[in-house]
């Protein structure tokens, strides 16, 4: 199809493309083996033109996966140009610098053929439960210690699975059934997306989709630039300090709005860490651009054209642009704070549009147990979060991830597949920052082991020393804390042991408040106390009053 695209037909095709990538993503979630895939939905899916530019994405998944995957397909085409592709070929990698930022994410790309000619590509990503090495611990000193590194290569060659690669994977991971199952789910979901695309092309009489894609890009770019044109022109600066590993980390940004788009320069950001909290540039770009999109044009499609209107730069080999072979397993420690960093720049330019700071990086619980001849071993990641920052006119969301968007994993699922028992999972009163709008609450979880075996606890938590800040006079949220049930404090980062008979207690931080606490309506504070979100003591201390005094 090379003639101009009819607007009505374009809308039909666009809606069908969204349906295709949504089915692609849902197929991955339904077929996935690990809890990160099937329960948390830590996946991404999308359709690309023959140049490797993302046309449409599924709604599910994280910005870190989606936006970095959107840029990764061009790296696949560098190794396997479209002219060399054959029907049945499928490519795979977990290269942190060419895919989505760390070895635990497997990205798969599949060319789609029509009439013997490659017409499109489908790509998907999921976070696997284990990739070997030191597992999720950020204590490795380079990427070689973090697990199995798979360069861009074929996982299927003309329809035949690469059994040699699968054998290598099975031999290097602690949960071979789950990891191999997720690989097959990745391959299968791309195949389903391809079948749906071919059905769309048949129904709409399309011989190729690049022309349709170019029209979508043109309209998307025009709409994005119109939204940017509504913003004030100028440059605004912000700096955040987060806990880090061996020392605190400064994240710096200068955000410029001009006639060419929005540009973020991270000059001044701290140097890399010796440990695995470093962030490759692909992941930095993904979350920084997401922060822009949230405030400037959340209603517009996320594709190659809208993303091209946002540029991100960082000094080479700073912690937000870590170079190979730096350790990067916990790159979300940096990446997931970047939307709040961007928000801090926009707060100076946009009135009543910017929320308070959130928990940022997820408070996932990563536990392992070595087999001892009596009890089986396991490695599990269960996804959980603190609270989001208060919004200008609404309270923050409690126990809700932002910016990741990942679902909390039901405790029943974790208990069913391991010997773990979750003794407590409850909101953490007084953890949300006080304000006219209250920050979202964190949560408290207490976890033990039914087996008489110590647990390996892989900690990588933030907001323990530097809580989420409020905005416009709002108070910060409460910091997080990790300890044993017996009372001993645990480190926020690193591999530690939970003794037999003891438990681990994770107290997750809350989001910052928005507006002056004294301006919170009495009925809202009374409701908070009635629901247990705020204690009477907390109301007296944080708000300077209790509802009885109003």
Coordinates of N, CA and C in Angstrom, one line a residue, residues 197 243 269 329 337 355 370 409 420 457 473 495 540 547:
X197 N -1.2 -9.6 12.9 CA -0.9 -8.6 11.9 C -1.2 -9.1 10.5
X243 N 20.0 7.2 48.5 CA 20.9 6.5 49.4 C 22.2 6.0 48.8
X269 N 25.7 14.4 37.5 CA 25.3 13.2 38.2 C 26.5 12.4 38.7
X329 N 22.9 -5.1 37.7 CA 21.7 -5.9 38.0 C 20.6 -5.1 38.6
X337 N 14.0 6.5 39.7 CA 13.9 7.8 40.3 C 13.9 8.9 39.3
X355 N 3.1 16.0 40.8 CA 2.9 15.4 42.0 C 4.2 15.5 42.9
X370 N 18.5 -22.7 49.6 CA 19.3 -23.8 49.0 C 18.7 -25.1 49.4
X409 N 2.4 -8.9 43.7 CA 2.1 -10.3 43.5 C 1.3 -10.8 44.7
X420 N 7.7 -20.3 51.8 CA 7.5 -19.1 52.6 C 6.1 -19.0 53.1
X457 N 18.4 -13.6 51.7 CA 17.7 -12.4 51.5 C 18.5 -11.4 50.6
X473 N 5.0 22.7 50.2 CA 4.8 22.7 51.6 C 4.5 21.4 52.2
X495 N 23.3 -9.2 50.1 CA 22.9 -10.5 50.5 C 23.0 -10.7 52.0
X540 N -1.7 14.5 65.4 CA -1.3 15.6 66.3 C 0.1 16.0 65.9
X547 N -9.0 15.7 64.5 CA -10.4 16.1 64.1 C -11.2 16.7 65.2

